Amino acid sequence: MPATIMIRYGEIALKGKNRSQFEQQLQKNLKEAVKAYQGTVEKIQGRFLVRAPEEYRDLTMMRLSKVFGVVSVSSVKETSLEMEAIKRAALKMAGRISKGEKVFRIATRRANKNFPYPSPEVSKIVGAYLLDHFPDFSVNLDRPNFTLSIEISYNKAYLYLERIKGPGGLPVGISGKALLLLSGGIDSPVSGWLAMKRGLTLEGLHFHSFPFTSQRSQQKAIDLCRKLAEGGGNICLHMINMAEIQKELRAKCPEDLGIILLRRMMLRLAEKLSADRGLKALVTGESLGQVASQTLESMAVTETATDMLILRPLLGMDKKEIVDKAVQIETYEISIRPYEDCCTLFLPQNPVTKPKLEAVENHERKLDLKQLINEALQTLETVLVKRQTS
Ligand code: ATP
Ligand code: MG
C-alpha cells in the first residue's frame, strides 16, 4: 500500500481565475518536490493528495511541508464512503494510540454534502464505536489528548491524527521572477525566503572578491540556495567577482563612501543581469537602521543607481525576528559559518550615514563605470542549485 498524504492550502482568499492559477502552480511545485521519491499528485475537492511508496512516507511529508502555498500536511488513511469502512479505519488508527493518550475527540469535515450523515453525526457514530471497542477511552471535546479527524470527500473518506504545518503563502512561480542579492549573511536568505513565500521565482546573485575573499563565501551562497530550493525548487545562482571594482574604488574614491559606491556598483550589475534574464525586481536583505548603509539617506542614494524595483521584505523586522526566522528556515547555521564578505573587505572605519548624491556622483565621474561593469560581468559564473535529495 502506498503512503497517502493530504495537502491543505489557503483556499479561502482565492477567487475565480486566481484560484485555478494558484492550484495549477501548486500542483506543479508539489510534483517537482516529490519526484525524487516517486510521488504522484492528485487534485481532490479543495485539497491535494500525494501518494508515494511507504518507505518514503516521512521524507515525502517533510518535503511537502516546506513547499510554499502549503498550509498543512497529514498522513491519511483512505477509505470508501461506507460508514462501516470509516469505522474500521478509525478503529485501526485509534489502536495505534499509546496508552497515555486515551482522551479523544473526533472532528469531521464533510465536503461532500450528499453523504447521508451530517458531520456531527459522523463524529458521534465513530466516537461511540471507538468507546465500545476501547473501554478505557473517553471523550473530551475541549481538551482531548488526541483528535481523530475525518474528511468526507466526494469519492472517499480520509482519516488522520496529525497535521504538520507548512509555510503557507503562494506557490513559487505565480508572481513572476526576481533577483535576490544574496550575501553570506543572516539577512538576505531570510529575505529571499519571504519573497518566495509571496510566489516569486528567484535567481540569486552573489558578489565575492576572490582571491581577497576565500572560496568559502561562494560555497556558502550555494548552500544557502540549496536550503531555499526546498520551498520553491531549483535556484539559478550567479556569482560575480568584485575585486577589480573594489581596488579601483579604493584607489580613486574616499574611504568613507566606499560602501555606498560599492552597493551602487552591485545594483548596476544586478540590473544588467536582470535585463538579460527577464527578472523584474531586485530583492535585498536590507532592513532600516541596522547599519550605516541602511539609513533612509543611504538607501535613497544607493538606489538611484538603478531604475529597477527593489523589494526589501525585512524592512519591518527587528534583528531578533530575522534571526528567529533564519533558525526556523534552517539558513542560520549556514549564515554564521565564518567567512569574509566582500563588503567587509576595505571596510571604512567611519562610513557616512547621510551621504549626498551629488558627492557620490562626482566621485563616480572619476571612474570608467561602463568598463568596470563589463569587466566584472566577464567574471560571471552561473550554477543551477538543486534541492538536496536525502
Ligand atoms: P546580510 O545579512 O544579508 O548580509 P546585512 O545586514 O549584512 O545583510 P548589508 O551588508 O548592508 O546588510 O547588505 C545589505 C544587502 O545588500 C544584503 O542583505 C544583500 O541583499 C546585499 N548584499 C550585500 N553584500 C552582498 C554580496 N556580497 N553579494 C550579494 N548581495 C549582497
Ligand atoms: Mg552582510
XYZ file of C-alpha atoms and ligand atoms in Angstrom:
422
model
C 0.000 0.000 0.000
C 1.447 3.374 -0.924
C 1.529 6.125 1.684
C -1.199 8.724 1.148
C -0.569 12.310 2.212
C -3.140 15.090 2.220
C -2.134 18.674 1.415
C -4.196 21.654 2.576
C -3.721 25.058 1.082
C -5.082 28.536 1.720
C -8.125 28.459 -0.471
C -10.270 30.981 1.367
C -8.804 34.195 -0.008
C -8.645 32.880 -3.568
C -11.308 33.582 -6.123
C -12.008 32.818 -9.789
C -9.029 32.779 -12.092
C -6.521 33.378 -9.289
C -7.638 30.245 -7.623
C -7.143 27.969 -10.596
C -3.734 29.538 -11.299
C -2.748 29.018 -7.679
C -3.863 25.397 -7.790
C -2.107 24.638 -11.066
C 1.156 26.182 -9.923
C 0.986 24.467 -6.547
C 0.298 21.091 -8.162
C 3.315 21.579 -10.419
C 5.541 22.527 -7.483
C 4.300 19.600 -5.383
C 5.040 17.191 -8.230
C 8.522 18.603 -8.554
C 9.078 18.329 -4.789
C 8.162 14.630 -4.570
C 9.603 13.480 -7.874
C 12.727 12.089 -6.228
C 10.546 9.832 -4.045
C 8.335 8.575 -6.893
C 5.421 10.584 -5.538
C 2.300 11.338 -7.582
C -0.054 14.251 -7.016
C -3.828 14.157 -7.406
C -6.288 17.023 -7.024
C -9.423 16.403 -4.990
C -12.003 18.909 -3.763
C -10.057 21.749 -2.078
C -7.051 19.503 -1.372
C -4.197 17.626 -2.988
C -3.335 14.008 -2.359
C 0.188 12.755 -2.736
C 0.926 9.060 -2.967
C 4.426 7.695 -2.524
C 5.973 4.327 -1.642
C 5.539 3.611 2.063
C 9.303 3.647 2.709
C 9.420 7.301 1.589
C 6.459 8.451 3.669
C 8.398 10.551 6.168
C 10.787 12.048 3.634
C 7.899 12.924 1.338
C 5.955 14.506 4.201
C 8.955 16.573 5.209
C 9.473 17.862 1.691
C 5.840 18.722 1.186
C 5.708 20.607 4.475
C 8.268 23.063 3.110
C 6.603 23.903 -0.186
C 5.239 27.457 -0.373
C 1.469 27.546 -0.636
C 1.057 24.502 1.618
C -0.824 25.261 4.845
C -0.515 21.794 6.359
C 0.070 18.142 5.509
C -1.267 14.954 7.063
C -0.530 11.335 6.607
C -4.015 9.905 5.939
C -5.840 6.602 5.759
C -8.119 6.472 2.733
C -11.389 4.509 2.844
C -14.561 4.103 0.817
C -17.595 6.178 1.800
C -19.218 3.254 3.635
C -19.765 4.068 7.301
C -18.540 0.572 8.195
C -15.267 1.156 6.372
C -14.804 4.516 8.099
C -15.418 2.936 11.499
C -12.942 0.146 10.850
C -10.277 2.602 9.695
C -10.869 4.722 12.807
C -10.517 1.649 14.997
C -7.221 0.743 13.389
C -5.874 4.251 13.809
C -7.011 4.609 17.406
C -5.466 1.223 18.162
C -2.069 2.734 17.485
C -2.524 5.465 20.096
C -0.287 4.985 23.087
C -1.818 4.136 26.449
C -1.309 7.598 27.979
C -3.426 9.410 25.409
C -6.823 7.877 25.766
C -8.900 11.058 25.944
C -10.022 11.891 22.440
C -12.410 13.676 20.183
C -13.496 13.144 16.600
C -13.584 16.098 14.215
C -15.453 15.568 10.957
C -15.481 17.796 7.887
C -17.927 16.962 5.141
C -17.051 18.477 1.741
C -19.486 16.027 0.121
C -22.938 17.251 1.120
C -24.518 14.171 -0.493
C -23.051 11.985 2.171
C -26.090 10.818 4.158
C -24.807 11.796 7.624
C -24.046 15.359 8.722
C -20.587 15.924 10.237
C -21.566 15.874 13.957
C -23.445 12.649 13.341
C -20.372 11.005 11.781
C -18.282 12.077 14.788
C -20.866 10.664 17.170
C -21.197 7.318 15.409
C -17.446 6.783 15.060
C -16.803 8.040 18.608
C -19.330 5.600 20.061
C -17.781 2.785 18.037
C -14.342 3.528 19.478
C -15.712 3.698 23.031
C -17.323 0.281 22.516
C -14.010 -1.236 21.465
C -11.692 0.563 23.878
C -13.343 0.623 27.316
C -10.538 2.787 28.744
C -11.053 5.558 26.145
C -13.062 8.643 26.980
C -14.251 11.681 25.033
C -13.377 15.277 25.834
C -14.252 17.772 23.121
C -12.375 20.688 24.690
C -9.181 19.090 25.961
C -8.510 15.849 24.133
C -5.127 14.095 24.142
C -5.663 13.246 20.512
C -8.042 14.241 17.768
C -9.044 11.798 15.094
C -10.078 13.820 12.063
C -12.339 12.553 9.313
C -12.796 14.276 5.975
C -15.694 13.121 3.837
C -14.848 13.902 0.221
C -16.726 13.009 -2.994
C -15.403 9.545 -3.625
C -13.515 8.678 -0.481
C -13.146 9.433 3.177
C -9.812 10.344 4.767
C -8.784 9.847 8.382
C -5.772 11.316 10.126
C -4.324 12.055 13.539
C -1.797 14.818 12.902
C -1.230 17.934 10.890
C 2.248 19.229 10.132
C 2.308 22.939 9.428
C 3.573 24.198 6.072
C 4.842 27.700 5.324
C 1.590 28.932 3.718
C 1.891 31.800 1.264
C 1.703 31.492 -2.516
C 3.286 28.828 -4.714
C 6.584 29.926 -6.222
C 6.166 30.909 -9.851
C 2.860 32.707 -9.543
C 4.202 36.234 -9.010
C 6.967 36.495 -11.603
C 10.752 36.415 -11.373
C 13.165 38.449 -9.301
C 16.861 38.536 -8.465
C 17.908 38.003 -4.854
C 21.086 39.787 -3.825
C 22.479 37.060 -1.652
C 25.447 37.777 0.595
C 26.604 35.146 3.052
C 24.952 36.976 5.951
C 21.899 36.177 8.019
C 19.501 38.636 6.432
C 19.428 38.081 2.694
C 18.452 34.369 2.801
C 15.540 35.218 5.098
C 14.580 37.966 2.721
C 14.693 35.519 -0.180
C 12.555 33.053 1.729
C 9.912 35.729 2.362
C 9.971 36.816 -1.287
C 9.465 33.222 -2.399
C 6.628 32.930 0.071
C 4.827 35.593 -1.957
C 5.155 33.442 -5.063
C 8.301 34.924 -6.631
C 10.674 32.703 -8.555
C 14.171 33.752 -7.531
C 17.548 33.689 -9.122
C 20.435 34.511 -6.793
C 23.340 36.915 -7.265
C 26.362 36.696 -5.002
C 29.300 39.103 -5.121
C 32.680 37.891 -3.931
C 36.203 39.218 -4.030
C 38.277 36.167 -4.830
C 41.258 35.948 -4.134
C 40.824 38.587 -1.380
C 37.963 36.531 -0.035
C 38.195 32.748 0.028
C 36.031 30.398 -1.991
C 34.078 29.661 1.165
C 31.908 32.695 0.513
C 30.754 31.202 -2.782
C 30.177 27.796 -1.226
C 28.048 29.485 1.404
C 25.888 31.150 -1.231
C 25.447 27.769 -2.922
C 24.475 26.089 0.361
C 22.013 28.870 1.169
C 20.376 28.493 -2.244
C 20.109 24.746 -1.674
C 18.164 25.456 1.516
C 15.895 27.957 -0.202
C 15.278 25.476 -3.011
C 13.417 23.229 -0.565
C 10.462 25.595 -0.636
C 10.381 26.613 -4.237
C 12.518 24.395 -6.429
C 15.898 24.764 -8.115
C 17.633 28.145 -8.000
C 19.940 29.615 -10.578
C 22.827 31.264 -8.731
C 25.073 33.851 -10.359
C 28.418 34.864 -8.920
C 30.399 37.951 -9.846
C 33.891 38.934 -8.744
C 34.076 42.491 -7.365
C 37.804 42.538 -6.616
C 38.775 44.827 -9.507
C 35.947 47.246 -8.763
C 36.917 47.364 -5.121
C 40.529 48.053 -5.959
C 39.511 50.877 -8.247
C 37.158 52.385 -5.654
C 39.868 52.282 -3.050
C 42.380 53.902 -5.334
C 40.163 56.716 -6.569
C 37.404 57.416 -4.040
C 37.222 58.414 -0.378
C 37.105 55.548 2.033
C 34.045 56.709 3.938
C 31.875 56.474 0.796
C 33.256 53.052 -0.104
C 30.222 51.015 0.890
C 27.733 53.269 -0.887
C 29.833 53.274 -4.045
C 30.245 49.514 -3.902
C 26.493 48.972 -3.381
C 25.740 51.194 -6.360
C 28.037 49.068 -8.497
C 26.292 45.961 -7.226
C 22.925 47.392 -8.245
C 24.175 48.285 -11.722
C 25.459 44.755 -12.209
C 22.230 43.303 -10.849
C 20.251 45.449 -13.266
C 22.301 44.314 -16.233
C 21.918 40.668 -15.308
C 18.181 41.095 -14.699
C 17.685 42.639 -18.113
C 19.430 39.683 -19.758
C 17.379 37.141 -17.841
C 13.947 38.762 -17.736
C 13.972 39.367 -13.982
C 11.598 42.121 -12.931
C 12.722 43.184 -9.450
C 15.625 43.011 -7.036
C 15.271 41.572 -3.539
C 17.683 42.610 -0.790
C 18.092 41.786 2.885
C 18.136 45.439 3.885
C 16.332 46.496 6.998
C 16.060 50.024 8.336
C 18.616 51.403 10.769
C 20.740 48.257 11.201
C 23.992 49.683 9.864
C 25.326 52.892 8.280
C 24.405 51.733 4.800
C 20.808 51.209 5.863
C 19.729 54.697 6.852
C 16.993 56.270 4.773
C 19.553 58.650 3.260
C 21.977 55.848 2.324
C 19.281 53.707 0.795
C 17.935 56.653 -1.205
C 21.371 57.473 -2.621
C 22.182 53.817 -3.263
C 19.042 53.010 -5.158
C 19.297 55.893 -7.641
C 21.946 53.742 -9.323
C 19.139 51.628 -10.784
C 15.630 52.134 -12.144
C 14.609 48.674 -11.033
C 12.025 47.954 -8.392
C 13.795 46.961 -5.174
C 11.913 44.771 -2.723
C 13.012 44.737 0.911
C 10.948 42.091 2.682
C 12.802 42.569 6.002
C 12.124 46.260 6.376
C 9.651 45.889 9.208
C 11.518 43.198 11.122
C 13.755 43.505 14.176
C 17.098 41.729 14.113
C 15.815 39.195 16.641
C 12.823 38.379 14.481
C 15.093 37.921 11.469
C 17.418 35.632 13.422
C 14.476 33.570 14.738
C 13.198 33.178 11.192
C 16.670 32.197 9.965
C 16.789 29.479 12.628
C 13.315 28.260 11.679
C 14.080 28.021 7.955
C 17.481 26.470 8.708
C 19.629 29.076 6.979
C 21.073 30.390 10.245
C 23.628 27.598 10.704
C 24.954 28.211 7.203
C 24.987 32.005 7.566
C 27.039 32.021 10.759
C 29.867 29.947 9.307
C 32.948 32.136 9.384
C 33.859 33.732 6.080
C 34.983 37.030 4.608
C 32.289 39.061 2.937
C 33.432 41.262 0.093
C 31.786 44.207 1.869
C 33.927 43.773 4.968
C 36.988 43.999 2.789
C 38.317 47.546 2.787
C 35.531 48.423 5.223
C 35.727 52.108 6.153
C 36.297 52.992 9.803
C 33.595 55.649 9.710
C 31.126 55.120 6.902
C 28.982 58.122 6.004
C 25.445 57.747 7.308
C 23.980 60.678 5.379
C 25.686 60.634 2.007
C 24.938 63.330 -0.572
C 24.037 62.085 -4.042
C 25.962 64.907 -5.670
C 29.199 63.996 -3.888
C 28.751 60.325 -4.742
C 28.140 61.111 -8.400
C 31.167 63.414 -8.519
C 33.390 60.560 -7.398
C 31.798 58.162 -9.856
C 32.726 60.539 -12.690
C 36.357 59.679 -11.961
C 35.639 56.054 -12.801
C 35.038 54.329 -16.111
C 31.774 52.771 -14.959
C 30.979 51.093 -18.242
C 34.301 49.352 -18.447
C 34.290 48.327 -14.796
C 30.849 46.804 -15.215
C 31.739 44.995 -18.407
C 34.903 43.603 -16.864
C 33.054 42.443 -13.777
C 30.461 40.750 -15.979
C 33.266 38.792 -17.609
C 33.768 37.038 -14.264
C 30.129 35.889 -14.118
C 29.709 32.248 -13.196
C 26.285 30.603 -13.029
C 25.327 27.359 -11.308
C 21.977 25.638 -11.044
C 21.468 24.758 -7.388
C 19.152 21.800 -6.906
C 17.337 20.739 -3.794
C 19.108 18.152 -1.734
C 17.976 14.560 -2.011
C 18.432 12.693 1.225
P 23.080 40.267 5.030
O 22.911 39.621 6.366
O 22.090 39.782 4.015
O 24.487 40.247 4.544
P 23.415 42.832 6.152
O 22.564 43.138 7.311
O 24.823 42.418 6.368
O 22.685 41.793 5.237
P 24.378 44.821 4.317
O 25.745 44.305 4.434
O 24.111 46.280 4.473
O 23.335 44.141 5.270
O 23.801 44.381 2.916
C 22.507 44.749 2.543
C 22.045 43.851 1.428
O 22.854 44.034 0.255
C 22.174 42.399 1.732
O 21.098 41.918 2.508
C 22.181 41.789 0.355
O 20.874 41.743 -0.191
C 23.004 42.813 -0.418
N 24.416 42.391 -0.369
C 25.383 42.792 0.478
N 26.543 42.149 0.231
C 26.325 41.332 -0.810
C 27.110 40.374 -1.515
N 28.384 40.140 -1.212
N 26.533 39.694 -2.532
C 25.241 39.896 -2.849
N 24.449 40.765 -2.200
C 24.963 41.477 -1.193
Mg 26.108 41.443 5.052
